[in-house]
PDB file of C-alpha atoms in Angstrom:
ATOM      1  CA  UNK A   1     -24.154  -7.210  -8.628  1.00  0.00           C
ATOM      2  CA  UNK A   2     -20.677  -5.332  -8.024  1.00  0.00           C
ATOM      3  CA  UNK A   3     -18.379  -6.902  -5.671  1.00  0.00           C
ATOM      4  CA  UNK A   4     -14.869  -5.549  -4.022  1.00  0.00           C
ATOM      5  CA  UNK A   5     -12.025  -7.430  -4.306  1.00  0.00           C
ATOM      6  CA  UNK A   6      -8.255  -6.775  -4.510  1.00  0.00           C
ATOM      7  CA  UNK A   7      -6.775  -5.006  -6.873  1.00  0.00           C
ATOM      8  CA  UNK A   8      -2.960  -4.368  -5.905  1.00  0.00           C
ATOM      9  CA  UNK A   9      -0.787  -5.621  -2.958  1.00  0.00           C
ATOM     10  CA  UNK A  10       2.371  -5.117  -1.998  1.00  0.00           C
ATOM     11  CA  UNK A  11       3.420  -7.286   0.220  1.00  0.00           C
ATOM     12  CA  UNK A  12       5.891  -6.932   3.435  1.00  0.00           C
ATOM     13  CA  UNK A  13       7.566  -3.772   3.184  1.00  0.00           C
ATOM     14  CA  UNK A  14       9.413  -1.853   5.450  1.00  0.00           C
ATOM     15  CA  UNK A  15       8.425   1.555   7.331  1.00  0.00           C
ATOM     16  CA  UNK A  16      11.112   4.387   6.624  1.00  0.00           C
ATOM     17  CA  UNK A  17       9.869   7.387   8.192  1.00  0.00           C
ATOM     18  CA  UNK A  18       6.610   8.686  10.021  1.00  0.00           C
ATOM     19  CA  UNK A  19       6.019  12.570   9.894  1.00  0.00           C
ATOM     20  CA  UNK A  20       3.220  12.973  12.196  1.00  0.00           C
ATOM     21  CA  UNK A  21       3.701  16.971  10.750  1.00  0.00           C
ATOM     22  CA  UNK A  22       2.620  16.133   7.519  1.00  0.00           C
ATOM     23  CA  UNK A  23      -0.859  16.274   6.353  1.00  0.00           C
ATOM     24  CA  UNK A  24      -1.607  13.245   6.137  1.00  0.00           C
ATOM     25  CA  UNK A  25      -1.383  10.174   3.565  1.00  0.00           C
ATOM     26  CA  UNK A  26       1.408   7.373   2.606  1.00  0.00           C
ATOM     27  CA  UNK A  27       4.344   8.290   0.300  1.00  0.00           C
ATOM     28  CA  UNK A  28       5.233   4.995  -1.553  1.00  0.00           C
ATOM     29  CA  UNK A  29       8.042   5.068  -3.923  1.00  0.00           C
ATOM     30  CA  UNK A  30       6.685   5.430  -7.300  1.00  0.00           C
ATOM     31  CA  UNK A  31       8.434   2.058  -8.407  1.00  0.00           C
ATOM     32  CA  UNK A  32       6.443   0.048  -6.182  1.00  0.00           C
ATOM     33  CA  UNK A  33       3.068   2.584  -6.927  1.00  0.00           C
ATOM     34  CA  UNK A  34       3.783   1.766 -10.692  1.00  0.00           C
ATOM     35  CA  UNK A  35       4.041  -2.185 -10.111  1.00  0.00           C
ATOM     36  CA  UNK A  36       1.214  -2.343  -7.963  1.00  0.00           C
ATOM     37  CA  UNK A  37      -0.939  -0.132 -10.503  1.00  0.00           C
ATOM     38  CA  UNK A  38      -1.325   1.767  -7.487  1.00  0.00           C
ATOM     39  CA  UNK A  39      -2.090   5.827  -8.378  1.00  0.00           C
ATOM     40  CA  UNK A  40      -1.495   8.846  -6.549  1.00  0.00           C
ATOM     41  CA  UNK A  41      -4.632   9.569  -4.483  1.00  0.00           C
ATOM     42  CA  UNK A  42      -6.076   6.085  -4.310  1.00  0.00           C
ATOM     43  CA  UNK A  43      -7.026   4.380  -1.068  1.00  0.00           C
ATOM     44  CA  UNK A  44      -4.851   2.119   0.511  1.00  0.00           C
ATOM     45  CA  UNK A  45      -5.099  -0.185   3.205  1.00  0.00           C
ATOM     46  CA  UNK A  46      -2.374  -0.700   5.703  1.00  0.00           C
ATOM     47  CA  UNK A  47      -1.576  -3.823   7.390  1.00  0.00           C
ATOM     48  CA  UNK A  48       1.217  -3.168  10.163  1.00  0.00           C
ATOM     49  CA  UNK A  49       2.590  -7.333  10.863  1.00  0.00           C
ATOM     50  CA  UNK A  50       4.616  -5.634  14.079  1.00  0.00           C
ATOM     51  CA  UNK A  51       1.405  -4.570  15.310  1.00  0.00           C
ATOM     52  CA  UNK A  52      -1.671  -5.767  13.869  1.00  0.00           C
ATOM     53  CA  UNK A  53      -3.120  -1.940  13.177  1.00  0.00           C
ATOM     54  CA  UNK A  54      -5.483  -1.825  10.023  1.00  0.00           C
ATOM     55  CA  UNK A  55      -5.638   1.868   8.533  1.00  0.00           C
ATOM     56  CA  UNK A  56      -6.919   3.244   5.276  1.00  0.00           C
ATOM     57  CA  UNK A  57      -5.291   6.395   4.220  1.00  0.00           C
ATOM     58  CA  UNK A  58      -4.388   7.728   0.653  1.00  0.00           C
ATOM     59  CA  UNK A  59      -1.188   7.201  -1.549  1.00  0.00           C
ATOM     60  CA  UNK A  60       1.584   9.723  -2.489  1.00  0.00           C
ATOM     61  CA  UNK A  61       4.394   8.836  -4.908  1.00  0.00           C
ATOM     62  CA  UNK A  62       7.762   9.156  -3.004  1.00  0.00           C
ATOM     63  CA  UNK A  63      11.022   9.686  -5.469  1.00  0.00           C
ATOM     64  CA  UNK A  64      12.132   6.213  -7.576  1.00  0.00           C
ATOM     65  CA  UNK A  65      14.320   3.661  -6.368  1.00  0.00           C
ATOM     66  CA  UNK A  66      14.530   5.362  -2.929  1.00  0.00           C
ATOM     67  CA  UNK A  67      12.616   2.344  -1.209  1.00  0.00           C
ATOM     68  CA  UNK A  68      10.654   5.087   0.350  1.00  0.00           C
ATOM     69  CA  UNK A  69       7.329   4.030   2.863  1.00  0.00           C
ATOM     70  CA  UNK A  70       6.463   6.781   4.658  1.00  0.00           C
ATOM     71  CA  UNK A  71       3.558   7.480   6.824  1.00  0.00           C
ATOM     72  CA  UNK A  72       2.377  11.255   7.281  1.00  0.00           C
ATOM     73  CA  UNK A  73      -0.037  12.913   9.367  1.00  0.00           C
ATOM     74  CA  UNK A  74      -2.031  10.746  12.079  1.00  0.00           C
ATOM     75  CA  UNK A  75      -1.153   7.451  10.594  1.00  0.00           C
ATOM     76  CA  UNK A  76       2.701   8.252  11.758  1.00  0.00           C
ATOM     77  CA  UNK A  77       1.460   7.358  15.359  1.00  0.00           C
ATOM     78  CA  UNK A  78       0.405   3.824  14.311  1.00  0.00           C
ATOM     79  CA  UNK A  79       3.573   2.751  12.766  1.00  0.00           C
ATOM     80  CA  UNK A  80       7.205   2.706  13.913  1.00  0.00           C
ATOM     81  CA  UNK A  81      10.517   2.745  11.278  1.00  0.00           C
ATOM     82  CA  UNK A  82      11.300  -0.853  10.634  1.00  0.00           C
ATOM     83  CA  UNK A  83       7.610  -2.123  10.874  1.00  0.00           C
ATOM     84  CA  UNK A  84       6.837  -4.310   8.218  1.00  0.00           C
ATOM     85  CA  UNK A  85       3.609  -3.555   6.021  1.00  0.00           C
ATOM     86  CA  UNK A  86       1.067  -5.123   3.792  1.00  0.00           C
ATOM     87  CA  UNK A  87      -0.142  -2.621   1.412  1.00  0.00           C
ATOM     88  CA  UNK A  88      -3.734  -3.368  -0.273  1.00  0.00           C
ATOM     89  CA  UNK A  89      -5.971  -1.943  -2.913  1.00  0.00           C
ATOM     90  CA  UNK A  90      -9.376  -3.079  -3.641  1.00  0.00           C
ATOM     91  CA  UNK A  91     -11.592  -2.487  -7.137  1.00  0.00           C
ATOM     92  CA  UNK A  92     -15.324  -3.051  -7.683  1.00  0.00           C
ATOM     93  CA  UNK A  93     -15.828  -4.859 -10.061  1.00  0.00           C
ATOM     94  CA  UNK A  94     -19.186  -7.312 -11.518  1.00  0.00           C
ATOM     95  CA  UNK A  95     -18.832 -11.455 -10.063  1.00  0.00           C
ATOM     96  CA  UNK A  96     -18.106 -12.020 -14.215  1.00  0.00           C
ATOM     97  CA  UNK A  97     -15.151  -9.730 -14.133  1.00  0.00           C
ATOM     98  CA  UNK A  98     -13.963 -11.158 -10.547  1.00  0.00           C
ATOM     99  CA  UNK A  99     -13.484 -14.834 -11.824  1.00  0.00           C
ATOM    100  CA  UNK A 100     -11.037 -13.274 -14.575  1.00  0.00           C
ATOM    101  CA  UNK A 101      -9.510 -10.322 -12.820  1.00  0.00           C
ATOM    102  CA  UNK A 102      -5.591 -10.827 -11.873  1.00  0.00           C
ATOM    103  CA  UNK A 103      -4.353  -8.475  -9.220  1.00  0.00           C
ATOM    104  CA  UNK A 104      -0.914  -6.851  -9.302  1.00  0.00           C
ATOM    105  CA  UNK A 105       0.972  -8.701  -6.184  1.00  0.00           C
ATOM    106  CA  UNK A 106       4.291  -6.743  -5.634  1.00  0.00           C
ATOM    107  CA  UNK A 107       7.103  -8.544  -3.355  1.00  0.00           C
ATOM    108  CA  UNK A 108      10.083  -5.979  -2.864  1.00  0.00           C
ATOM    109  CA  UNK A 109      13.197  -6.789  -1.094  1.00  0.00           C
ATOM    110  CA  UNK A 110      12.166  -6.790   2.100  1.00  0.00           C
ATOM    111  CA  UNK A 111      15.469  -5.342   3.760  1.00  0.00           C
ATOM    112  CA  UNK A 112      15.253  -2.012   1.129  1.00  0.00           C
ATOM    113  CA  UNK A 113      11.528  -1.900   0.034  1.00  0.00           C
ATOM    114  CA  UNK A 114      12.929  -2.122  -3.675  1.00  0.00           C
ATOM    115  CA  UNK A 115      11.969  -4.332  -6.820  1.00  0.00           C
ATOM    116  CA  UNK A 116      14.162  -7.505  -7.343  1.00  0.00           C
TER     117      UNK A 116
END
């Protein structure tokens, strides 16, 4: 038996931009991405606190150290800049490999989105 759990969270983040022009996904600075074992492409859920929207979309790295969290395409509409965010991952893995499995949890400075 395979069950989901969490692989990666970052947790309470900042919104920088929305670009409702853009095709679509979430462009996470690749610090955070990296800490979080988070990789370009891979779903991610969204969590908006200001709000309480849930949305899955798809990450993008955004350039290092820029404390970038932007959300592109459709997604833009369900955030504002400023909103604060829980980012999640989830992995399937077997019940046997749950018990021992350690997710990355990521807390960034919440006032710039960057590692402490």
């Amino acid at each position: 038996m395979q069950i989901e759990v969490v692989k990666s969270k970052i947790h309470r983040v900042k919104v920088t931009g929305a670009d409702l022009n853009y095709i679509g996904s979430i462009t996470i600075d690749e610090d955070l991405m990296d800490a979080a074992n988070i990789i370009r492409g891979e779903k991610v859920q969204i969590v908006n606190n200001n709000n309480g929207e849930r949305l899955e979309t798809y990450a993008i790295p955004g350039p290092r150290g820029s404390g970038e969290l932007t959300l592109n395409g459709a997604a833009a509409r369900k955030v504002a800049v400023g909103d604060v965010l829980i980012l999640i991952t989830y992995a399937w893995m077997s019940i046997e490999e749950a018990k021992s499995f350690n997710p990355a949890l990521v807390f960034p400075n919440e006032a710039t989105n960057l590692l402490n």
